[in-house]
Amino acid sequence: MNKYLALSQEVKDGIAKGVPIVALESTIISHGMPYPQNVKMAREVEQIIRENGAVPATIAIVDGKIKIGLSDDELEMFGSSKGIAKVSRRDLAEIVASKRLGATTVATTMIAAELAGIKFFVTGGLGGVHRGWEHNLDISADLDEFAQTNVAVVCAGAKSILDLPATLEYLETKGVPVIGYKTKNLPAFFCRDSGLPLPISSDDLQHIADTIKTKWELGLKGGVVVANPIPEEYALDPKYIDNIIANAVQEAEEKGVVGKNITPFLLGKIVEMTGGKSLEANIHLVKNNAKVGAQLAVSYFS
Ligand code: PSU
Ligand code: MN
């Protein structure tokens, strides 16, 4: 085991018993949702993973270690504290070396999961190619992580705060399979359908598990995106949310928000502008991903 990893007792016991482990990120807690809903979400998502036959491992950086499995107090701390660093690939070594608190993004959660031998990871949405990439060159490090790190990520697609067609093109260039679960099109986070067709779609988790296994057995390095749409009853109206997203993007531009701050800024604005409706949708889609992600991990190992 890598000397920078620290596994929780629950994760150690799970590994010893051969129960599949499902990783969870901490940036969604520290920078993606307001307190206290973020902590409640994190606890409920862990519980859903347990109920579906896997062991949850929320990942974050504490005191010079990458923790694989947070305690209840740590979940509370990551949800309620201000000033926790958002840690992507570029930031990881420095935050660990300086023993600061760090919340892991999709990219760093994948890195940590691979170091710990975990193959499945559940979250809400991926980072992607930002709108205006032609000028700002803002492409989330999440996407290149999928090109090199062997972890399958269950998510609800990506938000239309991003340039979704460009995001799919980028993933294709990097050779990353994007598999729609019970959908032929890429889900757009709050909405079930972005209108962008996916080359791979399946209604069968065992088939998706077999595809992932075959990819890695062929020596094809890198991750897999499993795109799982938000349940119908919680989906937001596309016109309504797209209008709000456009306003949030415009406000970010006017305020000159750039770099790692842009995604948290937009997420916060959208919660504010929807009066919390987007938060409710966000929580429901993560829970749905937790159920599917745990079932997929169980299928993979059965
Ligand atoms: N999208 C969401 N919620 C989130 C994030 C993205 O709907 O919390 C977070 C994830 O941690 C993701 C990160 O990895 O934002 C991407 O940030 P950036 O665009 O700066 O790479
Ligand atoms: Mn960026």
Coordinates of C-alpha atoms and ligand atoms in Angstrom, one line a residue:
M1 CA 0.0 0.0 0.0
N2 CA 1.3 3.5 -0.8
K3 CA 2.7 5.2 2.3
Y4 CA 0.5 8.2 1.8
L5 CA -2.8 6.2 2.0
A6 CA -4.8 5.7 5.2
L7 CA -7.7 3.3 5.0
S8 CA -10.6 3.5 7.4
Q9 CA -11.5 0.3 9.4
E10 CA -14.7 -0.1 7.4
V11 CA -12.7 -0.1 4.1
K12 CA -10.0 -2.5 5.5
D13 CA -12.8 -4.9 6.7
G14 CA -14.5 -4.6 3.3
I15 CA -11.3 -5.5 1.5
A16 CA -10.6 -8.4 3.8
K17 CA -14.1 -9.8 3.2
G18 CA -13.9 -9.2 -0.5
V19 CA -16.8 -6.7 -0.6
P20 CA -16.5 -4.2 -3.4
I21 CA -15.5 -0.7 -2.4
V22 CA -17.0 2.4 -4.0
A23 CA -15.1 5.6 -3.8
L24 CA -16.8 9.0 -3.3
E25 CA -15.3 12.5 -3.8
S26 CA -15.1 15.3 -1.2
T27 CA -15.1 18.4 -3.4
I28 CA -18.8 17.8 -4.0
I29 CA -19.1 18.1 -0.2
S30 CA -16.7 21.1 0.4
H31 CA -17.3 23.1 -2.7
G32 CA -20.3 21.6 -4.5
M33 CA -23.1 22.0 -2.1
P34 CA -24.0 24.3 0.9
Y35 CA -23.9 23.2 4.6
P36 CA -25.6 21.3 6.2
Q37 CA -27.3 19.7 3.1
N38 CA -23.8 18.6 1.9
V39 CA -23.1 16.5 5.0
K40 CA -26.6 15.0 5.1
M41 CA -26.1 14.0 1.4
A42 CA -22.7 12.5 2.1
R43 CA -24.0 10.3 4.9
E44 CA -27.1 9.2 3.0
V45 CA -25.1 8.4 -0.1
E46 CA -22.7 6.2 2.0
Q47 CA -25.7 4.4 3.5
I48 CA -27.2 3.7 0.0
I49 CA -23.9 2.2 -1.1
R50 CA -24.0 -0.1 2.0
E51 CA -27.6 -1.1 1.4
N52 CA -26.7 -2.1 -2.2
G53 CA -23.9 -4.5 -1.1
A54 CA -20.7 -2.4 -1.3
V55 CA -18.6 -0.4 1.1
P56 CA -18.4 3.4 0.7
A57 CA -15.0 5.2 0.8
T58 CA -15.3 9.0 0.8
I59 CA -11.8 10.3 0.0
A60 CA -10.0 13.4 1.2
I61 CA -6.6 14.7 2.3
V62 CA -6.0 15.0 6.0
D63 CA -2.7 15.6 7.8
G64 CA -0.4 14.4 5.0
K65 CA -2.4 11.3 4.2
I66 CA -5.0 10.5 1.5
K67 CA -7.8 9.1 3.6
I68 CA -9.8 6.3 2.0
G69 CA -13.0 6.4 4.0
L70 CA -13.8 9.3 6.2
S71 CA -15.2 9.2 9.7
D72 CA -18.5 10.8 10.5
D73 CA -16.7 13.7 12.2
E74 CA -14.5 14.2 9.2
L75 CA -17.6 14.3 6.9
E76 CA -18.9 17.0 9.2
M77 CA -15.6 18.9 9.1
F78 CA -15.3 18.8 5.3
G79 CA -18.9 20.0 5.0
S80 CA -18.8 22.8 7.5
S81 CA -15.3 24.2 7.4
K82 CA -14.3 27.2 5.2
G83 CA -11.0 27.4 3.4
I84 CA -10.6 23.7 2.6
A85 CA -8.4 23.4 -0.6
K86 CA -10.0 22.1 -3.8
V87 CA -7.4 19.6 -4.9
S88 CA -7.0 18.5 -8.5
R89 CA -4.1 16.5 -10.0
R90 CA -1.8 19.6 -10.1
D91 CA -2.4 20.4 -6.4
L92 CA -2.2 17.0 -4.9
A93 CA 1.5 16.6 -4.0
E94 CA 1.8 20.0 -2.4
I95 CA -1.4 19.7 -0.2
V96 CA -0.2 16.3 1.0
A97 CA 3.3 17.5 1.6
S98 CA 2.2 20.5 3.6
K99 CA -0.3 18.4 5.6
R100 CA -3.2 20.7 4.8
L101 CA -6.9 19.7 4.5
G102 CA -7.8 19.0 0.9
A103 CA -11.1 18.0 -0.9
T104 CA -10.5 15.7 -3.8
T105 CA -12.1 16.4 -7.2
V106 CA -13.1 13.7 -9.7
A107 CA -9.5 13.6 -11.0
T108 CA -7.8 13.2 -7.6
T109 CA -10.5 10.8 -6.3
M110 CA -9.7 8.6 -9.3
I111 CA -6.0 8.8 -8.6
A112 CA -6.5 7.9 -4.9
A113 CA -8.9 5.1 -5.8
E114 CA -6.5 3.6 -8.2
L115 CA -3.7 3.8 -5.6
A116 CA -6.0 1.9 -3.1
G117 CA -7.1 -0.7 -5.7
I118 CA -10.6 0.6 -5.9
K119 CA -12.3 0.3 -9.4
F120 CA -15.6 2.2 -8.9
F121 CA -16.4 5.7 -8.0
V122 CA -19.7 7.5 -7.7
T123 CA -20.4 11.2 -8.0
G124 CA -22.8 13.8 -9.4
G125 CA -21.2 15.5 -12.4
L126 CA -17.9 15.5 -14.1
G127 CA -15.7 18.5 -14.9
G128 CA -15.4 19.1 -18.6
V129 CA -14.6 21.5 -21.4
H130 CA -15.8 25.0 -20.3
R131 CA -17.8 27.2 -22.5
G132 CA -15.4 29.7 -24.2
W133 CA -12.6 27.1 -24.3
E134 CA -11.5 28.6 -27.7
H135 CA -10.3 31.6 -25.7
N136 CA -9.8 30.5 -22.1
L137 CA -8.4 27.0 -22.7
D138 CA -10.3 25.9 -19.6
I139 CA -10.6 22.1 -19.8
S140 CA -11.0 20.3 -16.5
A141 CA -8.2 18.0 -15.4
D142 CA -10.9 15.4 -14.8
L143 CA -11.0 14.6 -18.6
D144 CA -7.3 13.8 -18.9
E145 CA -7.6 11.7 -15.8
F146 CA -10.0 9.4 -17.6
A147 CA -7.3 9.0 -20.3
Q148 CA -4.9 7.5 -17.8
T149 CA -6.4 6.2 -14.6
N150 CA -8.2 2.9 -14.4
V151 CA -11.4 3.8 -12.5
A152 CA -15.1 3.6 -13.7
V153 CA -17.1 6.6 -12.6
V154 CA -20.9 6.7 -12.3
C155 CA -22.3 10.2 -12.8
A156 CA -25.3 12.0 -14.2
G157 CA -23.3 13.3 -17.2
A158 CA -22.1 16.9 -16.9
K159 CA -23.8 20.2 -16.4
S160 CA -24.5 22.6 -19.3
I161 CA -22.3 25.1 -17.4
L162 CA -19.9 23.2 -19.7
D163 CA -19.6 22.9 -23.5
L164 CA -21.1 19.4 -23.6
P165 CA -20.5 18.7 -27.3
A166 CA -16.8 19.7 -26.9
T167 CA -16.6 17.6 -23.7
L168 CA -17.8 14.5 -25.6
E169 CA -15.3 15.2 -28.4
Y170 CA -12.5 15.5 -26.0
L171 CA -13.3 12.2 -24.3
E172 CA -13.5 10.6 -27.7
T173 CA -10.0 11.9 -28.6
K174 CA -8.7 10.5 -25.3
G175 CA -10.3 7.1 -26.0
V176 CA -12.6 7.2 -23.0
P177 CA -15.8 5.1 -23.3
V178 CA -18.9 7.0 -22.2
I179 CA -21.7 4.5 -21.6
G180 CA -25.3 5.6 -21.2
Y181 CA -27.1 3.5 -18.6
K182 CA -30.8 3.3 -19.8
T183 CA -30.2 6.3 -22.1
K184 CA -29.1 6.7 -25.7
N185 CA -28.1 10.3 -25.1
L186 CA -25.7 12.0 -22.7
P187 CA -27.6 13.1 -19.6
A188 CA -27.2 16.8 -18.7
F189 CA -27.1 16.5 -14.9
F190 CA -30.3 18.4 -13.9
C191 CA -32.0 17.1 -17.1
R192 CA -32.2 13.6 -18.4
D193 CA -31.2 14.4 -22.0
S194 CA -28.7 16.7 -23.5
G195 CA -29.7 15.7 -27.0
L196 CA -26.2 14.5 -27.7
P197 CA -26.1 10.8 -28.8
L198 CA -23.8 8.4 -27.1
P199 CA -22.0 5.7 -29.0
I200 CA -22.6 3.1 -26.3
S201 CA -25.7 2.5 -24.3
S202 CA -27.0 -0.4 -22.2
D203 CA -29.9 -1.2 -19.9
D204 CA -27.9 -4.1 -18.4
L205 CA -25.4 -3.4 -15.6
Q206 CA -23.8 -6.8 -16.0
H207 CA -23.1 -6.0 -19.7
I208 CA -21.6 -2.6 -18.6
A209 CA -19.5 -4.4 -16.0
D210 CA -18.3 -6.9 -18.6
T211 CA -17.4 -4.1 -21.0
I212 CA -15.3 -2.4 -18.3
K213 CA -13.5 -5.6 -17.4
T214 CA -12.8 -6.3 -21.1
K215 CA -11.4 -2.9 -21.6
W216 CA -8.9 -3.3 -18.8
E217 CA -8.1 -6.9 -19.7
L218 CA -7.3 -5.7 -23.2
G219 CA -4.7 -3.4 -21.6
L220 CA -6.7 -0.3 -22.6
K221 CA -5.6 2.1 -19.9
G222 CA -7.9 4.7 -18.5
G223 CA -11.3 5.3 -17.0
V224 CA -14.9 4.7 -18.1
V225 CA -17.8 7.2 -17.7
V226 CA -21.1 5.5 -16.9
A227 CA -23.7 8.2 -17.5
N228 CA -26.9 7.6 -15.4
P229 CA -29.7 10.1 -15.9
I230 CA -31.5 11.9 -13.0
P231 CA -34.7 10.1 -12.1
E232 CA -37.7 11.5 -14.1
E233 CA -39.5 12.8 -11.0
Y234 CA -36.6 15.0 -9.9
A235 CA -35.5 16.3 -13.3
L236 CA -35.7 20.0 -13.9
D237 CA -37.2 21.7 -17.0
P238 CA -34.4 22.2 -19.5
K239 CA -35.6 25.7 -20.6
Y240 CA -35.8 26.9 -17.0
I241 CA -32.4 25.6 -15.9
D242 CA -30.6 26.5 -19.1
N243 CA -31.7 30.1 -18.7
I244 CA -30.4 30.2 -15.1
I245 CA -27.1 28.6 -16.1
A246 CA -26.7 31.2 -18.9
N247 CA -27.2 34.0 -16.3
A248 CA -24.8 32.4 -13.9
V249 CA -22.1 32.0 -16.6
Q250 CA -22.6 35.6 -17.6
E251 CA -22.2 36.7 -14.0
A252 CA -19.0 34.7 -13.7
E253 CA -17.6 36.4 -16.8
E254 CA -18.6 39.9 -15.5
K255 CA -17.0 39.2 -12.1
G256 CA -13.8 37.8 -13.8
V257 CA -14.1 34.4 -12.0
V258 CA -11.6 32.0 -13.6
G259 CA -9.6 28.8 -13.0
K260 CA -10.5 26.4 -10.1
N261 CA -13.0 28.9 -8.7
I262 CA -15.4 28.9 -11.7
T263 CA -17.1 25.5 -11.1
P264 CA -17.8 26.2 -7.4
F265 CA -19.0 29.7 -8.2
L266 CA -21.4 28.5 -10.9
L267 CA -22.8 25.7 -8.7
G268 CA -23.4 28.2 -5.8
K269 CA -25.1 30.7 -8.1
I270 CA -27.4 28.1 -9.6
V271 CA -28.5 27.0 -6.1
E272 CA -29.2 30.7 -5.2
M273 CA -31.0 31.5 -8.4
T274 CA -33.2 28.4 -8.3
G275 CA -34.0 29.0 -4.6
G276 CA -32.6 25.6 -3.7
K277 CA -34.4 23.6 -6.4
S278 CA -31.2 22.7 -8.2
L279 CA -29.7 21.5 -4.9
E280 CA -32.6 19.1 -4.4
A281 CA -32.2 17.7 -7.9
N282 CA -28.4 17.4 -7.3
I283 CA -28.9 15.4 -4.1
H284 CA -31.4 13.0 -5.7
L285 CA -29.2 12.4 -8.7
V286 CA -26.2 11.6 -6.6
K287 CA -28.3 9.1 -4.5
N288 CA -29.5 7.5 -7.7
N289 CA -25.9 7.2 -8.9
A290 CA -24.9 5.6 -5.6
K291 CA -27.4 2.9 -6.0
V292 CA -26.4 2.2 -9.6
G293 CA -22.7 2.5 -8.8
A294 CA -22.9 0.0 -5.9
Q295 CA -24.9 -2.5 -8.0
L296 CA -22.4 -2.1 -10.9
A297 CA -19.5 -2.8 -8.6
V298 CA -21.3 -5.9 -7.2
S299 CA -21.9 -7.1 -10.8
Y300 CA -18.3 -6.6 -11.8
F301 CA -17.0 -8.8 -9.0
S302 CA -19.7 -11.5 -9.2
Ligands
PSU1 N1 -19.7 19.3 -11.0 C1 -20.7 19.2 -10.1 N2 -20.4 19.2 -8.8 C2 -19.1 19.3 -8.4 C3 -18.1 19.3 -9.3 C4 -18.4 19.3 -10.6 O1 -21.9 19.2 -10.5 O2 -18.9 19.3 -7.1 C5 -16.7 19.3 -8.9 C6 -16.1 17.9 -9.0 O3 -15.2 17.7 -7.9 C7 -15.2 18.0 -10.3 C8 -14.8 19.5 -10.2 O4 -14.2 17.1 -10.3 O5 -15.9 20.2 -9.7 C9 -14.3 20.0 -11.5 O6 -13.7 21.2 -11.3 P1 -12.8 21.9 -12.4 O7 -13.8 22.3 -13.5 O8 -12.2 23.1 -11.8 O9 -11.8 20.9 -12.9
MN2 MN -10.6 24.6 -15.1

